[in-house]
Coordinates of C-alpha atoms in Angstrom, one line a residue:
Chain A
X1 CA 45.5 86.2 204.2
X2 CA 45.2 84.8 207.7
X3 CA 43.9 87.2 210.3
X4 CA 46.4 86.4 213.0
X5 CA 49.4 88.2 214.3
X6 CA 53.0 87.0 213.9
X7 CA 53.2 83.7 215.8
X8 CA 56.3 84.8 217.5
X9 CA 54.7 87.9 218.9
X10 CA 51.8 85.8 220.0
X11 CA 53.9 83.7 222.3
X12 CA 55.3 86.8 223.9
X13 CA 51.8 88.2 224.3
X14 CA 50.4 85.1 225.8
X15 CA 53.1 84.8 228.4
X16 CA 52.0 88.0 230.0
X17 CA 48.3 88.3 229.0
X18 CA 45.1 86.3 229.4
X19 CA 44.4 84.3 226.1
X20 CA 41.8 85.5 223.6
X21 CA 40.2 82.1 223.7
X22 CA 40.2 79.8 226.6
X23 CA 42.3 76.6 226.0
X24 CA 40.6 73.3 225.0
X25 CA 38.4 74.6 222.2
X26 CA 38.2 72.8 218.9
X27 CA 36.6 73.7 215.6
X28 CA 33.5 71.7 216.7
X29 CA 33.2 73.1 220.2
X30 CA 33.6 76.7 219.0
X31 CA 30.9 76.1 216.3
X32 CA 28.5 74.2 218.6
X33 CA 28.8 76.7 221.5
X34 CA 28.1 79.8 219.4
X35 CA 25.4 78.3 217.1
X36 CA 23.7 76.8 220.1
X37 CA 22.9 80.2 221.4
X38 CA 20.7 80.8 218.3
X39 CA 19.5 77.3 217.5
X40 CA 19.5 75.0 220.5
X41 CA 19.3 76.8 223.8
X42 CA 15.9 77.7 225.0
X43 CA 15.3 81.4 224.9
X44 CA 16.1 82.6 228.5
X45 CA 13.4 84.3 230.5
X46 CA 15.7 87.3 230.9
X47 CA 15.5 87.8 227.1
X48 CA 11.7 87.9 227.1
X49 CA 11.8 90.5 230.0
X50 CA 14.5 92.6 228.3
X51 CA 12.9 92.5 224.9
X52 CA 9.4 93.4 226.3
X53 CA 10.8 96.4 228.2
X54 CA 12.8 97.6 225.3
X55 CA 9.9 97.2 223.0
X56 CA 7.7 99.2 225.4
X57 CA 10.1 102.0 225.4
X58 CA 10.4 101.8 221.6
X59 CA 6.6 102.1 221.6
X60 CA 7.0 105.4 223.4
X61 CA 9.2 106.5 220.5
X62 CA 6.6 105.5 218.0
X63 CA 3.9 107.5 219.8
X64 CA 6.1 110.5 220.0
X65 CA 6.9 110.3 216.3
X66 CA 3.2 110.0 215.5
X67 CA 2.5 113.0 217.7
X68 CA 5.3 115.0 216.2
X69 CA 4.4 114.3 212.6
X70 CA 0.7 115.2 213.4
X71 CA 1.7 118.4 215.2
X72 CA 5.1 119.7 214.1
X73 CA 8.5 120.1 215.7
X74 CA 7.1 122.8 217.9
X75 CA 6.5 120.0 220.4
X76 CA 10.2 120.0 221.0
X77 CA 11.8 122.7 223.2
X78 CA 14.3 124.0 220.7
X79 CA 13.5 127.5 219.3
X80 CA 15.4 130.8 218.6
X81 CA 18.1 131.2 219.7
X82 CA 18.7 127.5 220.4
X83 CA 17.5 126.1 217.2
X84 CA 19.5 122.9 217.4
X85 CA 19.2 120.9 220.6
X86 CA 18.2 117.3 221.4
X87 CA 17.7 116.5 217.8
X88 CA 21.4 117.1 217.0
X89 CA 22.8 116.2 220.5
X90 CA 21.2 112.8 220.2
X91 CA 22.2 112.3 216.5
X92 CA 25.8 113.1 217.2
X93 CA 25.7 110.9 220.4
X94 CA 24.4 107.8 218.6
X95 CA 26.5 108.3 215.5
X96 CA 29.6 108.4 217.8
X97 CA 28.5 105.3 219.5
X98 CA 28.4 103.6 216.3
X99 CA 31.9 104.3 215.4
X100 CA 33.5 102.0 217.8
X101 CA 31.9 99.1 215.9
X102 CA 33.6 100.1 212.7
X103 CA 36.8 100.7 214.6
X104 CA 36.7 97.3 216.1
X105 CA 35.7 95.5 212.8
X106 CA 37.9 97.4 210.4
X107 CA 40.8 99.2 212.0
X108 CA 41.7 96.5 214.4
X109 CA 41.4 94.0 211.5
X110 CA 44.0 96.0 209.5
X111 CA 46.3 96.2 212.7
X112 CA 46.0 92.4 213.0
X113 CA 44.6 92.6 216.5
X114 CA 43.3 89.0 216.8
X115 CA 41.5 89.8 220.0
X116 CA 38.9 91.8 218.0
X117 CA 37.5 88.5 216.6
X118 CA 35.1 87.6 219.4
X119 CA 33.6 91.1 219.7
X120 CA 33.5 92.4 216.1
X121 CA 30.1 90.9 215.1
X122 CA 28.5 92.3 218.1
X123 CA 30.1 95.7 217.8
X124 CA 29.1 95.9 214.1
X125 CA 25.5 95.2 215.1
X126 CA 25.7 98.0 217.5
X127 CA 26.9 100.3 214.8
X128 CA 24.0 99.5 212.6
X129 CA 21.5 100.0 215.3
X130 CA 23.1 103.2 216.5
X131 CA 23.1 104.6 213.1
X132 CA 19.4 103.8 212.8
X133 CA 18.6 105.6 215.9
X134 CA 20.8 108.5 214.9
X135 CA 19.2 108.9 211.5
X136 CA 15.7 109.4 213.0
X137 CA 16.7 112.8 214.5
X138 CA 17.7 114.7 211.5
X139 CA 15.1 113.0 209.4
X140 CA 12.3 114.2 211.8
X141 CA 14.0 117.6 212.4
X142 CA 13.3 118.3 208.8
X143 CA 9.7 118.9 210.1
X144 CA 8.3 117.2 207.0
X145 CA 10.0 113.8 207.0
X146 CA 7.7 112.6 204.1
X147 CA 9.7 115.0 202.0
X148 CA 13.1 113.9 203.2
X149 CA 13.8 112.5 199.7
X150 CA 14.3 116.2 198.7
X151 CA 17.8 115.8 200.2
X152 CA 18.8 113.4 197.4
X153 CA 19.8 114.7 194.1
X154 CA 17.2 113.5 191.7
X155 CA 15.9 115.4 188.5
X156 CA 12.6 116.9 189.6
X157 CA 9.8 119.1 188.2
X158 CA 10.9 122.0 190.6
X159 CA 14.2 122.2 188.4
X160 CA 16.2 122.4 191.7
X161 CA 19.2 120.6 193.2
X162 CA 20.4 120.1 196.8
X163 CA 22.9 122.6 198.0
X164 CA 26.2 120.6 197.9
X165 CA 28.3 123.4 199.4
X166 CA 26.4 122.9 202.7
X167 CA 27.9 120.7 205.5
X168 CA 24.3 119.4 206.1
X169 CA 24.3 117.8 202.6
X170 CA 27.8 116.5 203.3
X171 CA 26.1 114.8 206.3
X172 CA 23.4 113.3 204.2
X173 CA 26.0 111.6 202.0
X174 CA 28.3 110.7 204.9
X175 CA 25.7 109.1 207.0
X176 CA 24.0 107.2 204.2
X177 CA 27.3 105.9 202.9
X178 CA 28.3 104.9 206.4
X179 CA 25.0 103.0 207.0
X180 CA 25.3 101.2 203.6
X181 CA 28.9 100.3 204.0
X182 CA 28.4 99.1 207.6
X183 CA 25.4 97.0 206.6
X184 CA 27.4 95.4 203.7
X185 CA 30.4 94.7 205.9
X186 CA 28.2 93.1 208.5
X187 CA 26.3 91.0 206.0
X188 CA 29.5 89.9 204.2
X189 CA 30.8 88.8 207.6
X190 CA 27.7 86.9 208.4
X191 CA 27.5 84.8 205.1
X192 CA 29.7 81.9 206.3
X193 CA 28.0 81.9 209.6
X194 CA 24.6 81.7 208.0
X195 CA 25.9 78.7 206.2
X196 CA 26.8 77.2 209.5
X197 CA 23.4 77.9 211.0
X198 CA 21.7 76.4 207.8
X199 CA 23.7 73.1 208.2
X200 CA 23.1 72.9 212.0
X201 CA 19.5 74.1 212.2
X202 CA 16.9 71.2 212.8
X203 CA 13.9 73.3 212.3
X204 CA 12.8 73.4 208.5
X205 CA 11.8 77.1 208.7
X206 CA 15.2 78.1 210.1
X207 CA 16.9 76.0 207.5
X208 CA 15.2 77.7 204.7
X209 CA 15.6 81.2 206.2
X210 CA 19.3 80.8 207.1
X211 CA 19.8 78.9 203.8
X212 CA 18.5 81.9 201.7
X213 CA 20.6 84.3 203.7
X214 CA 23.7 82.1 203.2
X215 CA 23.2 82.6 199.4
X216 CA 24.4 79.0 198.9
X217 CA 27.8 79.4 200.6
X218 CA 29.8 76.2 200.6
X219 CA 33.2 77.2 201.9
X220 CA 35.0 76.6 198.6
X221 CA 38.7 77.6 198.7
X222 CA 38.2 79.7 195.5
X223 CA 35.4 81.6 197.2
X224 CA 37.3 82.1 200.4
X225 CA 40.2 83.6 198.5
X226 CA 38.0 86.3 197.0
X227 CA 36.1 86.6 200.3
X228 CA 39.2 87.3 202.3
X229 CA 40.4 89.8 199.7
X230 CA 37.0 91.6 199.8
X231 CA 36.8 91.6 203.6
X232 CA 40.2 93.2 203.8
X233 CA 39.4 95.7 201.1
X234 CA 36.2 96.6 202.9
X235 CA 38.1 97.1 206.1
X236 CA 40.6 99.3 204.3
X237 CA 37.6 101.4 202.9
X238 CA 35.7 101.5 206.2
X239 CA 38.7 102.9 208.1
X240 CA 39.0 106.3 206.3
X241 CA 35.1 106.3 206.0
X242 CA 34.5 106.2 209.8
X243 CA 37.0 109.0 210.2
X244 CA 35.4 111.0 207.5
X245 CA 31.9 110.6 208.9
X246 CA 32.7 112.1 212.2
X247 CA 34.8 114.8 210.6
X248 CA 31.9 115.8 208.5
X249 CA 29.5 115.7 211.5
X250 CA 32.0 118.0 213.2
X251 CA 32.0 120.3 210.2
X252 CA 28.3 120.8 210.7
X253 CA 29.6 123.0 213.6
X254 CA 33.0 124.1 212.6
X255 CA 32.0 125.6 209.2
X256 CA 29.6 128.0 211.0
X257 CA 30.8 131.1 212.8
X258 CA 29.2 130.5 216.2
X259 CA 31.6 131.0 219.1
X260 CA 32.8 127.7 220.4
X261 CA 32.0 125.9 217.1
X262 CA 34.3 127.7 214.6
X263 CA 37.4 125.7 215.6
X264 CA 39.9 123.5 213.7
X265 CA 40.3 121.2 216.6
X266 CA 36.7 120.0 215.9
X267 CA 37.3 117.0 213.5
X268 CA 40.0 115.1 215.6
X269 CA 38.4 116.0 218.8
X270 CA 35.0 114.6 217.6
X271 CA 36.5 111.5 216.2
X272 CA 38.3 110.8 219.5
X273 CA 35.1 111.4 221.3
X274 CA 33.1 109.2 219.1
X275 CA 35.6 106.3 219.7
X276 CA 35.6 107.0 223.4
X277 CA 31.8 106.9 223.6
X278 CA 31.6 103.9 221.4
X279 CA 34.0 101.8 223.4
X280 CA 32.1 102.8 226.5
X281 CA 28.9 101.4 224.8
X282 CA 30.6 98.2 223.7
X283 CA 31.8 97.6 227.3
X284 CA 28.3 98.4 228.7
X285 CA 26.8 95.8 226.4
X286 CA 29.4 93.1 226.4
X287 CA 29.9 92.8 230.2
X288 CA 26.3 91.7 230.9
X289 CA 26.1 89.7 227.7
X290 CA 29.1 87.5 228.4
X291 CA 27.9 86.9 231.8
X292 CA 24.3 86.0 231.0
X293 CA 25.2 83.8 228.0
X294 CA 28.3 82.3 229.6
X295 CA 30.8 83.6 227.0
X296 CA 33.7 84.2 229.3
X297 CA 35.6 81.7 227.2
X298 CA 35.5 83.9 224.1
X299 CA 35.1 87.3 225.5
X300 CA 38.0 87.1 228.1
X301 CA 39.4 89.6 230.5
X302 CA 42.0 90.4 227.7
X303 CA 39.2 92.0 225.6
X304 CA 37.8 94.0 228.5
X305 CA 41.2 95.1 229.5
X306 CA 42.2 96.2 225.9
X307 CA 38.9 98.1 225.5
X308 CA 39.6 99.9 228.8
X309 CA 42.9 100.9 227.6
X310 CA 41.4 102.3 224.3
X311 CA 38.9 104.2 226.3
X312 CA 41.6 105.7 228.6
X313 CA 43.7 106.7 225.6
X314 CA 40.8 108.3 223.7
X315 CA 39.5 109.8 226.9
X316 CA 42.8 111.6 227.3
X317 CA 42.6 112.9 223.7
X318 CA 39.1 114.3 224.5
X319 CA 40.4 115.9 227.7
X320 CA 43.1 117.5 225.5
X321 CA 40.3 118.8 223.3
X322 CA 38.6 120.5 226.2
X323 CA 41.9 122.2 227.2
X324 CA 42.5 123.3 223.6
X325 CA 39.0 124.9 223.5
X326 CA 39.6 126.8 226.7
X327 CA 43.2 127.8 225.6
X328 CA 42.1 128.9 222.1
X329 CA 39.3 130.9 223.6
X330 CA 41.8 132.9 225.6
X331 CA 44.5 132.9 222.9
X332 CA 42.2 134.1 220.1
X333 CA 41.6 137.3 222.1
X334 CA 38.1 137.3 220.6
X335 CA 35.6 138.7 223.0
X336 CA 32.9 136.3 221.9
X337 CA 35.1 133.2 222.2
X338 CA 36.3 134.4 225.7
X339 CA 32.8 134.9 226.8
X340 CA 31.7 131.5 225.4
X341 CA 34.1 129.6 227.6
X342 CA 33.5 131.7 230.7
X343 CA 29.8 131.2 230.2
X344 CA 30.3 127.5 229.9
X345 CA 32.2 127.4 233.1
X346 CA 30.2 129.9 235.1
X347 CA 26.9 130.5 233.3
X348 CA 23.6 129.0 233.7
X349 CA 24.7 125.7 232.2
X350 CA 27.8 125.4 234.3
X351 CA 26.4 122.3 236.0
X352 CA 26.4 120.5 232.6
X353 CA 30.0 121.6 231.9
X354 CA 31.4 120.5 235.3
X355 CA 29.5 117.2 235.1
X356 CA 31.0 116.6 231.7
X357 CA 34.4 117.2 233.0
X358 CA 33.7 114.9 235.9
X359 CA 32.3 112.1 233.8
X360 CA 34.8 112.3 230.9
X361 CA 38.1 113.5 232.4
X362 CA 38.2 112.6 236.1
X363 CA 36.4 109.3 236.5
X364 CA 38.1 107.5 233.6
X365 CA 41.5 108.2 235.2
X366 CA 40.6 105.2 237.4
X367 CA 41.6 103.1 234.4
X368 CA 45.1 103.7 235.1
X369 CA 44.7 101.2 238.0
X370 CA 45.2 97.7 236.9
X371 CA 42.7 96.3 239.5
X372 CA 40.0 98.6 238.0
X373 CA 40.7 97.4 234.5
X374 CA 40.3 93.8 235.6
X375 CA 37.1 94.3 237.5
X376 CA 34.0 93.9 235.3
X377 CA 31.7 95.8 237.8
X378 CA 34.1 98.8 237.8
X379 CA 34.5 98.8 234.0
X380 CA 30.7 98.6 233.6
X381 CA 30.1 101.5 235.9
X382 CA 32.9 103.6 234.4
X383 CA 31.6 103.0 230.8
X384 CA 28.0 104.1 231.9
X385 CA 29.5 107.4 233.4
X386 CA 31.5 107.9 230.1
X387 CA 28.3 107.4 228.0
X388 CA 26.5 110.1 230.2
X389 CA 29.6 112.3 229.9
X390 CA 29.7 112.1 226.1
X391 CA 26.0 113.0 225.9
X392 CA 26.7 116.0 228.2
X393 CA 29.6 117.1 226.0
X394 CA 27.3 117.4 222.9
X395 CA 24.7 119.2 225.2
X396 CA 27.3 121.7 226.3
X397 CA 28.7 122.3 222.8
X398 CA 25.2 122.8 221.3
X399 CA 23.3 124.7 224.0
X400 CA 26.0 126.9 225.6
X401 CA 27.2 128.2 222.2
X402 CA 23.8 128.9 220.9
X403 CA 22.0 130.4 223.8
X404 CA 24.3 133.3 224.2
X405 CA 26.1 134.2 220.9
X406 CA 26.8 137.7 219.6
X407 CA 23.9 139.9 220.4
X408 CA 22.8 140.1 224.0
X409 CA 19.3 141.1 222.8
X410 CA 19.0 137.6 221.2
X411 CA 20.1 135.6 224.2
X412 CA 17.8 133.0 225.6
X413 CA 17.5 129.8 227.6
X414 CA 16.8 126.2 226.5
X415 CA 15.0 123.5 228.3
X416 CA 13.9 120.3 226.8
X417 CA 10.2 119.3 226.9
X418 CA 8.8 115.9 227.7
X419 CA 8.7 115.0 224.0
X420 CA 12.4 115.7 223.7
X421 CA 13.0 113.2 226.5
X422 CA 10.5 110.6 225.2
X423 CA 12.0 110.7 221.8
X424 CA 15.6 110.4 223.2
X425 CA 14.7 107.6 225.6
X426 CA 12.6 106.0 222.9
X427 CA 15.6 105.6 220.6
X428 CA 17.4 103.8 223.4
X429 CA 14.4 101.6 223.5
X430 CA 14.6 101.1 219.7
X431 CA 18.3 100.4 219.9
X432 CA 17.8 97.6 222.6
X433 CA 14.9 96.1 220.8
X434 CA 17.0 95.6 217.7
X435 CA 19.9 94.4 219.8
X436 CA 17.7 91.8 221.6
X437 CA 16.4 90.5 218.2
X438 CA 20.0 90.3 217.0
X439 CA 21.1 88.4 220.1
X440 CA 18.2 85.9 219.6
X441 CA 18.3 85.2 215.9
X442 CA 21.9 85.7 214.7
X443 CA 25.3 84.4 215.9
X444 CA 26.6 87.2 218.2
X445 CA 30.2 86.0 217.7
X446 CA 31.7 85.4 214.3
X447 CA 32.0 81.7 214.2
X448 CA 34.3 81.3 211.3
X449 CA 36.7 83.8 212.6
X450 CA 36.8 82.1 216.0
X451 CA 37.7 78.9 214.3
X452 CA 41.0 80.5 213.0
X453 CA 41.9 81.0 216.8
X454 CA 41.6 77.3 217.6
X455 CA 44.9 75.5 218.3
X456 CA 44.6 73.2 215.3
X457 CA 44.3 76.2 213.0
X458 CA 47.2 78.0 214.5
X459 CA 49.2 74.8 214.2
X460 CA 48.6 74.8 210.4
X461 CA 49.4 78.5 210.1
X462 CA 52.6 78.1 212.0
X463 CA 53.6 75.1 209.9
X464 CA 53.1 77.2 206.8
X465 CA 55.2 80.0 208.3
X466 CA 58.0 77.6 209.1
X467 CA 58.2 76.3 205.5
X468 CA 58.2 79.9 204.1
Chain B
X1 CA 32.2 73.6 182.5
X2 CA 29.2 71.9 181.0
X3 CA 30.0 69.3 178.3
X4 CA 27.6 67.9 175.8
X5 CA 28.2 64.4 177.1
X6 CA 27.7 64.7 180.9
X7 CA 29.8 62.4 183.1
X8 CA 27.8 59.9 185.2
X9 CA 28.8 61.7 188.5
X10 CA 29.8 65.2 189.4
X11 CA 33.1 63.9 190.8
X12 CA 34.9 62.4 193.8
X13 CA 35.1 63.9 197.2
X14 CA 37.7 63.1 199.8
X15 CA 37.1 64.0 203.5
X16 CA 39.8 65.2 206.0
X17 CA 39.6 66.3 209.6
X18 CA 42.8 68.3 209.8
X19 CA 43.8 71.6 208.2
X20 CA 47.4 70.7 207.7
X21 CA 46.4 67.3 206.1
X22 CA 44.0 68.9 203.6
X23 CA 46.5 71.5 202.6
X24 CA 49.2 68.8 202.0
X25 CA 46.7 66.6 200.0
X26 CA 45.5 69.5 198.0
X27 CA 49.0 70.3 196.9
X28 CA 49.5 66.6 195.8
X29 CA 46.2 66.7 193.8
X30 CA 47.4 69.8 192.0
X31 CA 50.9 68.5 191.4
X32 CA 49.4 65.3 190.0
X33 CA 47.9 67.5 187.2
X34 CA 44.3 67.7 188.2
X35 CA 42.9 71.2 187.4
X36 CA 39.0 70.9 187.8
X37 CA 39.3 70.7 191.5
X38 CA 38.1 72.6 194.5
X39 CA 38.6 72.4 198.3
X40 CA 36.2 73.2 201.1
X41 CA 37.0 74.4 204.6
X42 CA 35.1 75.9 207.5
X43 CA 37.3 78.9 207.7
X44 CA 39.6 80.7 205.2
X45 CA 43.0 78.9 204.8
X46 CA 45.2 80.8 202.5
X47 CA 47.6 77.8 201.9
X48 CA 44.6 75.7 200.8
X49 CA 43.5 78.1 197.9
X50 CA 47.2 78.5 197.0
X51 CA 47.5 74.8 196.8
X52 CA 44.7 74.4 194.3
X53 CA 46.2 77.1 192.1
X54 CA 44.4 80.3 193.1
X55 CA 47.2 82.8 193.4
X56 CA 45.3 86.1 192.7
X57 CA 41.8 87.4 192.8
X58 CA 40.6 90.2 190.7
X59 CA 39.1 91.9 193.6
X60 CA 41.6 94.8 194.1
X61 CA 41.1 95.8 190.4
X62 CA 37.3 95.7 190.7
X63 CA 37.4 97.8 193.8
X64 CA 39.7 100.4 192.1
X65 CA 37.3 100.6 189.2
X66 CA 34.4 101.0 191.5
X67 CA 36.2 103.7 193.4
X68 CA 37.1 105.6 190.4
X69 CA 33.6 105.5 189.1
X70 CA 32.3 106.7 192.3
X71 CA 34.8 109.5 192.4
X72 CA 34.0 110.8 188.9
X73 CA 30.3 110.2 189.3
X74 CA 30.2 112.1 192.7
X75 CA 32.3 115.1 191.4
X76 CA 30.5 115.3 188.1
X77 CA 27.1 115.4 189.9
X78 CA 28.1 118.4 191.9
X79 CA 29.8 120.2 189.1
X80 CA 26.8 119.6 186.8
X81 CA 24.2 120.7 189.4
X82 CA 26.1 123.8 190.6
X83 CA 28.1 125.0 187.7
X84 CA 25.9 124.0 184.7
X85 CA 22.3 123.2 185.4
X86 CA 21.5 125.5 188.3
X87 CA 24.3 128.0 189.0
X88 CA 23.5 130.0 192.1
X89 CA 25.9 131.9 194.4
X90 CA 26.0 130.5 197.9
X91 CA 28.3 132.1 200.5
X92 CA 30.2 134.1 197.9
X93 CA 31.8 131.1 196.5
X94 CA 32.3 130.4 192.8
X95 CA 29.9 128.2 191.0
X96 CA 32.7 125.6 190.6
X97 CA 33.8 125.7 194.3
X98 CA 35.8 122.5 194.3
X99 CA 36.9 122.5 198.0
X100 CA 33.3 122.3 199.0
X101 CA 32.8 119.3 196.6
X102 CA 35.5 117.2 198.2
X103 CA 33.6 115.7 201.2
X104 CA 30.8 114.3 199.1
X105 CA 33.2 113.2 196.3
X106 CA 35.1 111.2 199.0
X107 CA 31.9 109.6 200.2
X108 CA 30.8 108.5 196.8
X109 CA 34.3 107.1 196.1
X110 CA 34.0 104.9 199.1
X111 CA 30.5 103.9 198.4
X112 CA 31.4 103.0 194.8
X113 CA 34.4 100.9 195.9
X114 CA 32.5 99.1 198.7
X115 CA 29.6 98.3 196.4
X116 CA 32.0 97.0 193.8
X117 CA 33.8 94.9 196.5
X118 CA 30.7 93.2 197.8
X119 CA 28.7 92.7 194.7
X120 CA 31.8 91.9 192.7
X121 CA 32.8 89.2 195.2
X122 CA 29.3 87.6 195.1
X123 CA 29.3 87.8 191.2
X124 CA 32.7 86.2 190.8
X125 CA 31.9 83.6 193.3
X126 CA 28.6 82.8 191.4
X127 CA 26.6 83.5 194.5
X128 CA 23.7 83.2 195.3
X129 CA 23.8 79.6 194.1
X130 CA 21.0 77.6 195.8
X131 CA 22.0 74.2 194.3
X132 CA 25.4 72.7 194.1
X133 CA 26.2 69.0 193.7
X134 CA 28.6 68.9 196.8
X135 CA 25.5 69.3 199.0
X136 CA 24.3 65.9 197.9
X137 CA 27.0 64.1 200.0
X138 CA 25.9 63.1 203.5
X139 CA 28.8 64.6 205.4
X140 CA 29.2 67.9 203.6
X141 CA 27.1 69.7 206.3
X142 CA 30.3 69.4 208.3
X143 CA 32.2 71.6 206.0
X144 CA 30.7 74.5 207.9
X145 CA 31.8 72.9 211.2
X146 CA 35.1 71.0 211.4
X147 CA 35.7 69.0 208.2
X148 CA 37.7 69.6 205.2
X149 CA 36.9 68.3 201.7
X150 CA 38.7 68.0 198.4
X151 CA 36.6 67.4 195.3
X152 CA 38.0 66.4 191.8
X153 CA 35.4 66.9 189.1
X154 CA 34.6 64.2 186.6
X155 CA 35.1 66.7 183.8
X156 CA 38.9 66.8 184.6
X157 CA 40.7 65.2 181.7
X158 CA 42.8 63.2 184.1
X159 CA 39.7 62.0 185.9
X160 CA 39.2 58.2 186.1
X161 CA 36.7 56.9 188.5
X162 CA 38.7 54.1 189.9
X163 CA 42.3 55.4 189.6
X164 CA 41.4 58.8 191.0
X165 CA 39.5 57.3 193.9
X166 CA 42.6 55.1 194.6
X167 CA 44.9 58.2 194.5
X168 CA 42.6 60.1 196.9
X169 CA 42.5 57.3 199.3
X170 CA 46.3 57.4 199.3
X171 CA 46.3 61.0 200.6
X172 CA 45.2 60.2 204.1
X173 CA 41.5 61.0 203.8
X174 CA 38.9 59.6 206.1
X175 CA 36.7 58.6 203.2
X176 CA 36.4 59.0 199.5
X177 CA 32.9 59.0 198.0
X178 CA 31.1 59.8 194.7
X179 CA 29.4 63.1 194.3
X180 CA 26.0 62.8 192.5
X181 CA 24.8 65.5 190.2

C-alpha cells in the first residue's frame, strides 16, 4: 500500500496549508540532503559541545548509580510513608514521553497522515531512549538490581514464580514488550535507509557497518511488498500496545486503595497525559534540530502546527482529568478522598499542584491563537512548560496521595535528596547522549518514506488511481 | 532456482529513471510471459509488485499465528504457575483468577505477533543476504537513490540473451546490461 492520503483530499489540504515538503525536491535531492547529514557534512562544532555536555551529565548518572548500588536506596529521599517518589515519578514521566514516538510512527501511519513521515524516525528514536531512561528507575528501585532477573518467569531452584496478579508484574511485561516492539519497528524502518547509506558511503568502514545493518537490502519489489505489509501490521500492533502500556502504568496506582489513586479515570487520563508530554518533547527537540541542520524543507510549519494542535487537544483531556479527580473526590462523599483533594490544593504541596495547573492547563491555552502556533519560539517555550507541568503532575499524584493517607499518625513529609536529583538529571543526560549519537550516525529522517512524497512519486500514484 | 547447468549470466537488467515508466515496463515484461523476474525501486511502489505478479504476501497469516502462540503461551504460563505449580492465595483471589491474567496475556500476544512479523518478513525475503548478483552491475547503487531496475533472470524458460535484450530496450529503458553471477 502507498502511505499517502487520497490525492483529492491532498489538493484541498494543500490549498490552505503549508506543504509537508517544500517544492522542487526530487528522489535524488531528498536522498542526498538527508544522507549527507550522516555521511558528507562535517560534524558541526555544536554537536561536539552538545554531546560533551550530555555525556558529562550522563557521567553524573553513572556515579550516582555506582554509589546507589554500593550503599543502597537509602540515599534517596523516599521512605515511609512516601515509599514511591522520584523513582516512579521519573519512570512514568519518561515512559509517557516515549509514547508520542509510537503515536507518530504507528497511529498516524494508520490514519494516513502523510505529514508524519519527516518526524517519525526521530520520534521513534526518542521513544527508545526515553524507555531506556525510564527502565533504569524501577530496575534500581528494586534495591538489588543484579537480581532483577527474578522478575522474569524462569524455572529456578527456589521453586517460586513471579506474582502475575500484581500490576507491578504487568508493568514488567508491558514495558519490556514495549521496548522490544519499539526497537523492532525502528530497525525495520531503518533497513532501507541503511542500504542507502551503504551505497552512498565513501568510507570503507562505514560501507561495511551500514552494509551489515542493511542485511543485504536491495529494494526488490517482492521484498517491498512483504516489507510494506509488515510495517503496516507492526503499526497496527503498536497502536493498542502503546495504549496498553500506559494503561498498565496507571493500574500500578489505580489497583491500590490509596486516596487519589483508586480511580477509574486513571487509564485514559494517563494515556492522554503521556501523549501530551510526548508531543511537548518532540517539539522541544525538533525545533532546534530543524534549525541547526537546515531541515525546514522537510519539517515544515505544517508539522509544528499539527503537533501544537495535538498538544492542545490532549492538554484539554488532561485538564478534564484534573476536573474529574476533584469532582469524584467530592461526589464520592468519602472523607479520605475529600481530604486528599483539599490537601493537594491547600496542603504543604499546594505550590506543586497550582504550578501544575498553570503549566498544563493555563499556558497551553495560548495554542488556540494561530500566531502562537506558527511561532517556533513560542512553541518551544510552551513545550518546555508542558514538560515541566507533566513532571509536576506525577509528583503531585505520587507525593500528595502518599504523604497523608488514612491514619494521621502515619503522615509525613517527603523531600528529594541530592541523589534523587542527580539521578533524574543524569537520565536527561543519558537521553541526550543517545540522541546526539543518533543524530550523528543514523538518518534522522526516513529517506525512503520521504521519496514517496516527491512530486514524481505522487504522479505515479495518481496515475494509478486514475486507471483504477 | 539453481539448475544443474548454470547459465552464463544471472540475467539482463534494464534501467529506468521514472516510476511510471518502470511500472508500465514491468507490466509488459509480465504480460510477455516472463516469470523469473524482479524489479527494484528506491521506495515501495505497490503497482510495481503487482505488475510482476506479487498479489499477496503471507505476512498477515504469519502474524496471526505469532499472535495466537503468544496468547496461548502467555495465558498458559500464568495458569501453570498460579493454578498448578505454585498455588498461593493473593488478595483473596482464586488460583485461576483470569481477569488478573489478561494484561500479561495481551502483552505476550502483541509480542508474539510482532516477532513473527519482523522475523517472518526477514525470513521470507531471504535476508540477511550479503551477496546478490544484481550488486555486480555498476549503476545498481542508485537503486537506493533515484533509479528503477527490472531484471529478467537467465533461468527463465523464455530467456534468450539477444531477443530478451532487444525486448527490454523496446520498453523505454535507459540501458540494458548483463548481470554477472
